[in-house]
């Protein structure tokens, strides 16, 4: 590893025996140089890293040094009126407030890399906003009515591309594309023959250079570079839940659907088939963070492994439900909620945690969150 010097340890090598001569034995794994041991352990998953750390003291130090623990996102709750937003840490159950007058009168559409994509009261005026740095970047007016919108990376990255979707007709999809510095959106029309319900849809996900969108048993795959759209259909009866969430983890797609009458079901796209993984064994340390506008999946988040976290849209409170997998089944959700100071409709979604709490004007909310178990 960089900045660390390995030690070459010889175990029982060149040891003087009882006859006064020198003998040499084969070194063991505990004799590996530190730099080589760290390199080997760096390839392990978190659970295997923890197991390896118990072998001996030397392995424990090396495993801890290279251990990579996933970070968890926070919930950002944005009211329809006013400029006071809430940030909630779902692991430590702490809630903060931040006054952002730039967001007053706007609606959130998407979140990625710590940035929010917002729209004003009009459906065609969009802008990027970073609640931590308070940077604001305006986009040109979109020339189609926006039903769904997403972006690939931070707008300051230089590689950001924004995509808007509109199912104007049941058999036609309109897609808008906007690049950094552009003065207008590029509009594309894609007809197709499959029937679907345009009101039962997921959020948009960016993975492997493509934008993905799931609705009514159909997965749409849009490549902004070639401006091509392909789609694949599955048995629609499997995905007729009220809410559908799409997320990716290292390029792999995951789908979750939920409704009040049906237990949360999680699927993974494997060789063009959705395979159910709704158990602790098949999740294998995966944590799902779902919300209406943006969803995410992460591996090896300590304290949150094999769980589903769902940020809820509510009329008077911030609310998060989380489900734990145990003994091959999904337990009833634990609901963490906290009422707002004033009644207001609130949209909640996931965002990267603050880079540094000290430089922001955060205020810790007083009062404890209410915790209940759904019946």
GROMACS .gro file of C-alpha atoms in nm:
model
  375
    1UNK     CA    1   0.000   0.000   0.000
    2UNK     CA    2   0.117   0.360  -0.069
    3UNK     CA    3   0.284   0.527   0.226
    4UNK     CA    4   0.344   0.198   0.411
    5UNK     CA    5   0.666  -0.001   0.410
    6UNK     CA    6   0.642  -0.378   0.436
    7UNK     CA    7   0.850  -0.584   0.671
    8UNK     CA    8   1.015  -0.905   0.553
    9UNK     CA    9   0.968  -1.149   0.842
   10UNK     CA   10   1.157  -1.475   0.850
   11UNK     CA   11   0.997  -1.736   1.070
   12UNK     CA   12   1.236  -2.011   1.179
   13UNK     CA   13   1.465  -1.917   0.892
   14UNK     CA   14   1.838  -1.919   0.964
   15UNK     CA   15   1.775  -2.044   1.319
   16UNK     CA   16   2.063  -2.211   1.500
   17UNK     CA   17   1.974  -2.570   1.598
   18UNK     CA   18   2.111  -2.775   1.888
   19UNK     CA   19   2.404  -2.901   1.681
   20UNK     CA   20   2.525  -2.549   1.614
   21UNK     CA   21   2.434  -2.567   1.243
   22UNK     CA   22   2.182  -2.355   1.059
   23UNK     CA   23   1.848  -2.497   0.945
   24UNK     CA   24   1.580  -2.348   0.720
   25UNK     CA   25   1.205  -2.418   0.725
   26UNK     CA   26   0.925  -2.321   0.489
   27UNK     CA   27   0.769  -1.981   0.584
   28UNK     CA   28   0.399  -1.966   0.673
   29UNK     CA   29   0.126  -1.718   0.578
   30UNK     CA   30   0.200  -1.522   0.894
   31UNK     CA   31   0.545  -1.452   0.749
   32UNK     CA   32   0.411  -1.262   0.447
   33UNK     CA   33   0.548  -0.910   0.410
   34UNK     CA   34   0.295  -0.651   0.530
   35UNK     CA   35   0.269  -0.481   0.191
   36UNK     CA   36   0.188  -0.812   0.018
   37UNK     CA   37  -0.062  -0.911   0.288
   38UNK     CA   38  -0.242  -0.578   0.254
   39UNK     CA   39  -0.258  -0.620  -0.123
   40UNK     CA   40  -0.418  -0.965  -0.089
   41UNK     CA   41  -0.669  -0.856   0.175
   42UNK     CA   42  -0.770  -0.550  -0.027
   43UNK     CA   43  -0.949  -0.779  -0.275
   44UNK     CA   44  -1.183  -0.926  -0.010
   45UNK     CA   45  -1.542  -0.828   0.050
   46UNK     CA   46  -1.619  -0.669   0.385
   47UNK     CA   47  -1.748  -0.990   0.548
   48UNK     CA   48  -1.441  -1.186   0.432
   49UNK     CA   49  -1.213  -0.904   0.544
   50UNK     CA   50  -1.361  -0.925   0.895
   51UNK     CA   51  -1.312  -1.304   0.904
   52UNK     CA   52  -0.950  -1.271   0.790
   53UNK     CA   53  -0.880  -1.010   1.058
   54UNK     CA   54  -0.935  -1.275   1.327
   55UNK     CA   55  -0.651  -1.501   1.203
   56UNK     CA   56  -0.374  -1.326   1.395
   57UNK     CA   57  -0.259  -0.985   1.509
   58UNK     CA   58  -0.066  -0.911   1.191
   59UNK     CA   59  -0.363  -1.003   0.972
   60UNK     CA   60  -0.594  -0.799   1.194
   61UNK     CA   61  -0.388  -0.483   1.146
   62UNK     CA   62  -0.356  -0.535   0.770
   63UNK     CA   63  -0.728  -0.611   0.726
   64UNK     CA   64  -0.830  -0.303   0.922
   65UNK     CA   65  -0.594  -0.084   0.720
   66UNK     CA   66  -0.741  -0.183   0.381
   67UNK     CA   67  -1.102  -0.224   0.498
   68UNK     CA   68  -1.350  -0.034   0.282
   69UNK     CA   69  -1.684   0.045   0.441
   70UNK     CA   70  -1.966   0.181   0.228
   71UNK     CA   71  -2.118   0.518   0.316
   72UNK     CA   72  -2.492   0.551   0.353
   73UNK     CA   73  -2.700   0.832   0.199
   74UNK     CA   74  -2.924   1.065   0.398
   75UNK     CA   75  -3.286   1.159   0.342
   76UNK     CA   76  -3.351   1.513   0.230
   77UNK     CA   77  -3.709   1.631   0.288
   78UNK     CA   78  -3.814   1.931   0.083
   79UNK     CA   79  -4.145   2.109   0.157
   80UNK     CA   80  -4.369   2.241  -0.116
   81UNK     CA   81  -4.375   2.577   0.060
   82UNK     CA   82  -4.101   2.758   0.249
   83UNK     CA   83  -3.720   2.734   0.241
   84UNK     CA   84  -3.646   2.521   0.548
   85UNK     CA   85  -3.538   2.169   0.445
   86UNK     CA   86  -3.470   1.867   0.664
   87UNK     CA   87  -3.182   1.621   0.647
   88UNK     CA   88  -3.216   1.287   0.824
   89UNK     CA   89  -2.940   1.038   0.903
   90UNK     CA   90  -3.119   0.699   0.901
   91UNK     CA   91  -2.837   0.518   1.081
   92UNK     CA   92  -2.803   0.749   1.381
   93UNK     CA   93  -3.163   0.878   1.370
   94UNK     CA   94  -3.058   1.241   1.377
   95UNK     CA   95  -3.243   1.516   1.196
   96UNK     CA   96  -3.099   1.850   1.088
   97UNK     CA   97  -3.243   2.161   0.926
   98UNK     CA   98  -3.093   2.390   0.667
   99UNK     CA   99  -3.237   2.719   0.545
  100UNK     CA  100  -3.215   2.738   0.165
  101UNK     CA  101  -3.419   3.026   0.020
  102UNK     CA  102  -3.294   2.936  -0.331
  103UNK     CA  103  -3.524   2.632  -0.324
  104UNK     CA  104  -3.841   2.815  -0.224
  105UNK     CA  105  -4.126   2.756  -0.468
  106UNK     CA  106  -3.945   2.472  -0.646
  107UNK     CA  107  -4.003   2.097  -0.674
  108UNK     CA  108  -3.740   1.828  -0.658
  109UNK     CA  109  -3.701   1.589  -0.952
  110UNK     CA  110  -3.381   1.389  -0.901
  111UNK     CA  111  -3.071   1.348  -0.685
  112UNK     CA  112  -2.719   1.224  -0.764
  113UNK     CA  113  -2.364   1.287  -0.641
  114UNK     CA  114  -2.483   1.539  -0.382
  115UNK     CA  115  -2.672   1.750  -0.639
  116UNK     CA  116  -3.046   1.804  -0.679
  117UNK     CA  117  -3.229   1.859  -1.006
  118UNK     CA  118  -3.516   2.099  -0.938
  119UNK     CA  119  -3.798   2.247  -1.140
  120UNK     CA  120  -3.991   2.564  -1.083
  121UNK     CA  121  -4.369   2.588  -1.094
  122UNK     CA  122  -4.346   2.553  -1.470
  123UNK     CA  123  -4.282   2.200  -1.599
  124UNK     CA  124  -4.009   2.322  -1.837
  125UNK     CA  125  -3.779   2.532  -1.614
  126UNK     CA  126  -3.506   2.320  -1.454
  127UNK     CA  127  -3.194   2.394  -1.252
  128UNK     CA  128  -2.924   2.207  -1.061
  129UNK     CA  129  -2.870   2.291  -0.696
  130UNK     CA  130  -2.616   2.171  -0.442
  131UNK     CA  131  -2.761   2.215  -0.091
  132UNK     CA  132  -2.416   2.193   0.069
  133UNK     CA  133  -2.223   2.442  -0.146
  134UNK     CA  134  -2.541   2.631  -0.252
  135UNK     CA  135  -2.421   2.635  -0.614
  136UNK     CA  136  -2.701   2.684  -0.868
  137UNK     CA  137  -2.674   2.598  -1.238
  138UNK     CA  138  -2.963   2.682  -1.471
  139UNK     CA  139  -3.065   2.459  -1.762
  140UNK     CA  140  -3.231   2.583  -2.081
  141UNK     CA  141  -3.608   2.550  -2.095
  142UNK     CA  142  -3.718   2.203  -2.193
  143UNK     CA  143  -3.947   2.197  -2.495
  144UNK     CA  144  -4.145   1.889  -2.383
  145UNK     CA  145  -4.363   1.831  -2.079
  146UNK     CA  146  -4.147   1.651  -1.824
  147UNK     CA  147  -4.275   1.337  -1.654
  148UNK     CA  148  -3.936   1.199  -1.550
  149UNK     CA  149  -3.591   1.356  -1.557
  150UNK     CA  150  -3.243   1.242  -1.450
  151UNK     CA  151  -2.875   1.322  -1.498
  152UNK     CA  152  -2.563   1.108  -1.527
  153UNK     CA  153  -2.315   1.282  -1.293
  154UNK     CA  154  -2.249   1.607  -1.111
  155UNK     CA  155  -2.312   1.905  -1.343
  156UNK     CA  156  -1.963   2.034  -1.260
  157UNK     CA  157  -1.797   1.713  -1.382
  158UNK     CA  158  -1.791   1.818  -1.748
  159UNK     CA  159  -1.946   1.487  -1.855
  160UNK     CA  160  -2.298   1.543  -1.723
  161UNK     CA  161  -2.589   1.466  -1.951
  162UNK     CA  162  -2.951   1.528  -1.854
  163UNK     CA  163  -3.242   1.327  -1.993
  164UNK     CA  164  -3.615   1.397  -1.969
  165UNK     CA  165  -3.894   1.150  -2.047
  166UNK     CA  166  -4.252   1.204  -2.150
  167UNK     CA  167  -4.505   0.938  -2.249
  168UNK     CA  168  -4.724   1.181  -2.441
  169UNK     CA  169  -4.913   0.895  -2.602
  170UNK     CA  170  -4.938   0.536  -2.488
  171UNK     CA  171  -4.732   0.409  -2.780
  172UNK     CA  172  -4.477   0.689  -2.807
  173UNK     CA  173  -4.194   0.807  -2.585
  174UNK     CA  174  -4.045   1.157  -2.613
  175UNK     CA  175  -3.691   1.199  -2.482
  176UNK     CA  176  -3.506   1.525  -2.429
  177UNK     CA  177  -3.125   1.547  -2.399
  178UNK     CA  178  -2.923   1.838  -2.261
  179UNK     CA  179  -2.544   1.868  -2.229
  180UNK     CA  180  -2.339   2.112  -2.016
  181UNK     CA  181  -2.330   2.456  -2.174
  182UNK     CA  182  -2.610   2.378  -2.421
  183UNK     CA  183  -2.862   2.650  -2.506
  184UNK     CA  184  -3.146   2.412  -2.588
  185UNK     CA  185  -3.265   2.054  -2.544
  186UNK     CA  186  -3.246   1.793  -2.819
  187UNK     CA  187  -3.583   1.620  -2.862
  188UNK     CA  188  -3.622   1.265  -2.991
  189UNK     CA  189  -3.940   1.064  -3.064
  190UNK     CA  190  -3.955   0.685  -3.027
  191UNK     CA  191  -4.269   0.492  -3.131
  192UNK     CA  192  -4.318   0.135  -3.005
  193UNK     CA  193  -4.594  -0.124  -3.014
  194UNK     CA  194  -4.609  -0.249  -2.654
  195UNK     CA  195  -4.901  -0.152  -2.435
  196UNK     CA  196  -4.830  -0.036  -2.078
  197UNK     CA  197  -4.959   0.182  -1.798
  198UNK     CA  198  -4.765   0.514  -1.816
  199UNK     CA  199  -4.870   0.601  -1.459
  200UNK     CA  200  -4.707   0.294  -1.300
  201UNK     CA  201  -4.341   0.371  -1.342
  202UNK     CA  202  -4.007   0.370  -1.162
  203UNK     CA  203  -3.744   0.634  -1.118
  204UNK     CA  204  -3.475   0.674  -1.386
  205UNK     CA  205  -3.134   0.511  -1.330
  206UNK     CA  206  -2.801   0.582  -1.500
  207UNK     CA  207  -2.562   0.288  -1.536
  208UNK     CA  208  -2.288   0.187  -1.781
  209UNK     CA  209  -2.342   0.499  -1.992
  210UNK     CA  210  -2.716   0.430  -2.037
  211UNK     CA  211  -3.039   0.556  -1.878
  212UNK     CA  212  -3.286   0.289  -1.763
  213UNK     CA  213  -3.655   0.321  -1.685
  214UNK     CA  214  -3.905   0.052  -1.583
  215UNK     CA  215  -4.280   0.067  -1.633
  216UNK     CA  216  -4.554  -0.193  -1.662
  217UNK     CA  217  -4.317  -0.488  -1.701
  218UNK     CA  218  -4.106  -0.306  -1.964
  219UNK     CA  219  -3.745  -0.197  -1.916
  220UNK     CA  220  -3.640   0.093  -2.141
  221UNK     CA  221  -3.270   0.132  -2.217
  222UNK     CA  222  -3.163   0.465  -2.369
  223UNK     CA  223  -2.810   0.532  -2.493
  224UNK     CA  224  -2.755   0.912  -2.512
  225UNK     CA  225  -2.430   0.872  -2.709
  226UNK     CA  226  -2.589   0.686  -3.001
  227UNK     CA  227  -2.940   0.826  -2.929
  228UNK     CA  228  -3.094   0.482  -2.953
  229UNK     CA  229  -3.368   0.323  -2.744
  230UNK     CA  230  -3.430  -0.046  -2.687
  231UNK     CA  231  -3.681  -0.213  -2.458
  232UNK     CA  232  -3.754  -0.556  -2.318
  233UNK     CA  233  -4.082  -0.684  -2.175
  234UNK     CA  234  -4.151  -0.939  -1.902
  235UNK     CA  235  -4.463  -1.089  -1.751
  236UNK     CA  236  -4.646  -0.776  -1.641
  237UNK     CA  237  -4.835  -0.958  -1.364
  238UNK     CA  238  -4.513  -0.984  -1.161
  239UNK     CA  239  -4.469  -0.608  -1.140
  240UNK     CA  240  -4.815  -0.460  -1.088
  241UNK     CA  241  -4.743  -0.313  -0.748
  242UNK     CA  242  -4.839   0.045  -0.681
  243UNK     CA  243  -4.479   0.162  -0.641
  244UNK     CA  244  -4.181   0.045  -0.845
  245UNK     CA  245  -3.820   0.140  -0.768
  246UNK     CA  246  -3.519   0.086  -0.993
  247UNK     CA  247  -3.158   0.111  -0.873
  248UNK     CA  248  -2.807   0.003  -0.972
  249UNK     CA  249  -2.497  -0.115  -0.792
  250UNK     CA  250  -2.168  -0.134  -0.983
  251UNK     CA  251  -2.353  -0.153  -1.313
  252UNK     CA  252  -2.603  -0.422  -1.205
  253UNK     CA  253  -2.974  -0.337  -1.204
  254UNK     CA  254  -3.209  -0.409  -0.913
  255UNK     CA  255  -3.586  -0.370  -0.902
  256UNK     CA  256  -3.813  -0.340  -0.599
  257UNK     CA  257  -4.189  -0.317  -0.598
  258UNK     CA  258  -4.408  -0.249  -0.301
  259UNK     CA  259  -4.769  -0.193  -0.201
  260UNK     CA  260  -4.963  -0.204   0.121
  261UNK     CA  261  -5.106  -0.546   0.046
  262UNK     CA  262  -4.787  -0.710  -0.088
  263UNK     CA  263  -4.455  -0.767   0.088
  264UNK     CA  264  -4.157  -0.579  -0.055
  265UNK     CA  265  -4.003  -0.785  -0.335
  266UNK     CA  266  -3.649  -0.733  -0.464
  267UNK     CA  267  -3.521  -0.858  -0.801
  268UNK     CA  268  -3.184  -0.854  -0.976
  269UNK     CA  269  -3.144  -0.851  -1.353
  270UNK     CA  270  -2.936  -1.155  -1.444
  271UNK     CA  271  -2.891  -1.260  -1.809
  272UNK     CA  272  -3.207  -1.074  -1.918
  273UNK     CA  273  -3.413  -1.230  -1.636
  274UNK     CA  274  -3.536  -1.076  -1.312
  275UNK     CA  275  -3.434  -1.310  -1.030
  276UNK     CA  276  -3.588  -1.266  -0.687
  277UNK     CA  277  -3.331  -1.195  -0.414
  278UNK     CA  278  -3.565  -1.112  -0.125
  279UNK     CA  279  -3.365  -1.285   0.148
  280UNK     CA  280  -3.061  -1.209   0.361
  281UNK     CA  281  -2.865  -1.486   0.187
  282UNK     CA  282  -2.923  -1.363  -0.167
  283UNK     CA  283  -2.889  -0.994  -0.076
  284UNK     CA  284  -2.541  -1.080   0.056
  285UNK     CA  285  -2.484  -0.749   0.234
  286UNK     CA  286  -2.676  -0.529  -0.011
  287UNK     CA  287  -2.868  -0.229   0.121
  288UNK     CA  288  -3.144  -0.066  -0.084
  289UNK     CA  289  -3.236   0.300  -0.047
  290UNK     CA  290  -3.560   0.367  -0.235
  291UNK     CA  291  -3.763   0.680  -0.297
  292UNK     CA  292  -4.000   0.810  -0.560
  293UNK     CA  293  -3.747   1.019  -0.754
  294UNK     CA  294  -3.413   0.853  -0.686
  295UNK     CA  295  -3.308   0.513  -0.554
  296UNK     CA  296  -2.972   0.357  -0.479
  297UNK     CA  297  -2.818   0.022  -0.383
  298UNK     CA  298  -2.494  -0.012  -0.188
  299UNK     CA  299  -2.279  -0.294  -0.054
  300UNK     CA  300  -2.129  -0.338   0.291
  301UNK     CA  301  -2.281  -0.043   0.474
  302UNK     CA  302  -2.210  -0.122   0.839
  303UNK     CA  303  -2.520  -0.132   1.057
  304UNK     CA  304  -2.750  -0.133   0.752
  305UNK     CA  305  -2.667  -0.455   0.563
  306UNK     CA  306  -2.950  -0.671   0.418
  307UNK     CA  307  -3.209  -0.398   0.463
  308UNK     CA  308  -3.449  -0.194   0.254
  309UNK     CA  309  -3.491   0.174   0.342
  310UNK     CA  310  -3.787   0.357   0.193
  311UNK     CA  311  -3.815   0.737   0.208
  312UNK     CA  312  -4.184   0.828   0.209
  313UNK     CA  313  -4.383   1.115   0.065
  314UNK     CA  314  -4.602   1.254   0.345
  315UNK     CA  315  -4.834   1.544   0.414
  316UNK     CA  316  -4.707   1.652   0.755
  317UNK     CA  317  -4.387   1.466   0.846
  318UNK     CA  318  -4.056   1.320   0.747
  319UNK     CA  319  -4.091   0.943   0.737
  320UNK     CA  320  -3.859   0.653   0.664
  321UNK     CA  321  -3.950   0.284   0.669
  322UNK     CA  322  -3.685   0.016   0.689
  323UNK     CA  323  -3.721  -0.358   0.645
  324UNK     CA  324  -3.478  -0.621   0.770
  325UNK     CA  325  -3.431  -0.969   0.624
  326UNK     CA  326  -3.410  -1.254   0.871
  327UNK     CA  327  -3.442  -1.628   0.829
  328UNK     CA  328  -3.519  -1.592   0.460
  329UNK     CA  329  -3.808  -1.351   0.500
  330UNK     CA  330  -3.872  -0.979   0.517
  331UNK     CA  331  -3.983  -0.858   0.858
  332UNK     CA  332  -4.255  -0.600   0.913
  333UNK     CA  333  -4.117  -0.248   0.874
  334UNK     CA  334  -3.992  -0.023   1.148
  335UNK     CA  335  -4.121   0.328   1.079
  336UNK     CA  336  -3.920   0.631   1.189
  337UNK     CA  337  -4.109   0.959   1.160
  338UNK     CA  338  -4.101   1.311   1.296
  339UNK     CA  339  -4.368   1.576   1.256
  340UNK     CA  340  -4.289   1.907   1.095
  341UNK     CA  341  -4.321   2.236   1.278
  342UNK     CA  342  -4.598   2.339   1.038
  343UNK     CA  343  -4.829   2.121   0.823
  344UNK     CA  344  -4.685   2.099   0.475
  345UNK     CA  345  -4.659   1.849   0.191
  346UNK     CA  346  -4.309   1.707   0.187
  347UNK     CA  347  -4.116   1.518  -0.081
  348UNK     CA  348  -3.834   1.299   0.051
  349UNK     CA  349  -3.552   1.140  -0.144
  350UNK     CA  350  -3.194   1.018  -0.092
  351UNK     CA  351  -2.886   1.236  -0.119
  352UNK     CA  352  -2.516   1.195  -0.043
  353UNK     CA  353  -2.431   1.292   0.317
  354UNK     CA  354  -2.273   1.632   0.387
  355UNK     CA  355  -1.899   1.637   0.311
  356UNK     CA  356  -1.829   1.829   0.631
  357UNK     CA  357  -2.077   1.922   0.902
  358UNK     CA  358  -1.856   2.197   1.046
  359UNK     CA  359  -1.872   2.431   0.749
  360UNK     CA  360  -2.250   2.421   0.711
  361UNK     CA  361  -2.517   2.610   0.897
  362UNK     CA  362  -2.686   2.297   1.030
  363UNK     CA  363  -2.920   2.292   1.323
  364UNK     CA  364  -2.995   1.971   1.507
  365UNK     CA  365  -3.370   1.919   1.542
  366UNK     CA  366  -3.499   1.893   1.896
  367UNK     CA  367  -3.723   1.608   1.999
  368UNK     CA  368  -3.694   1.238   1.935
  369UNK     CA  369  -3.811   1.060   1.626
  370UNK     CA  370  -4.118   0.842   1.670
  371UNK     CA  371  -4.057   0.473   1.607
  372UNK     CA  372  -4.342   0.231   1.537
  373UNK     CA  373  -4.376  -0.121   1.395
  374UNK     CA  374  -4.626  -0.164   1.114
  375UNK     CA  375  -4.907  -0.408   1.183
   0.00000   0.00000   0.00000
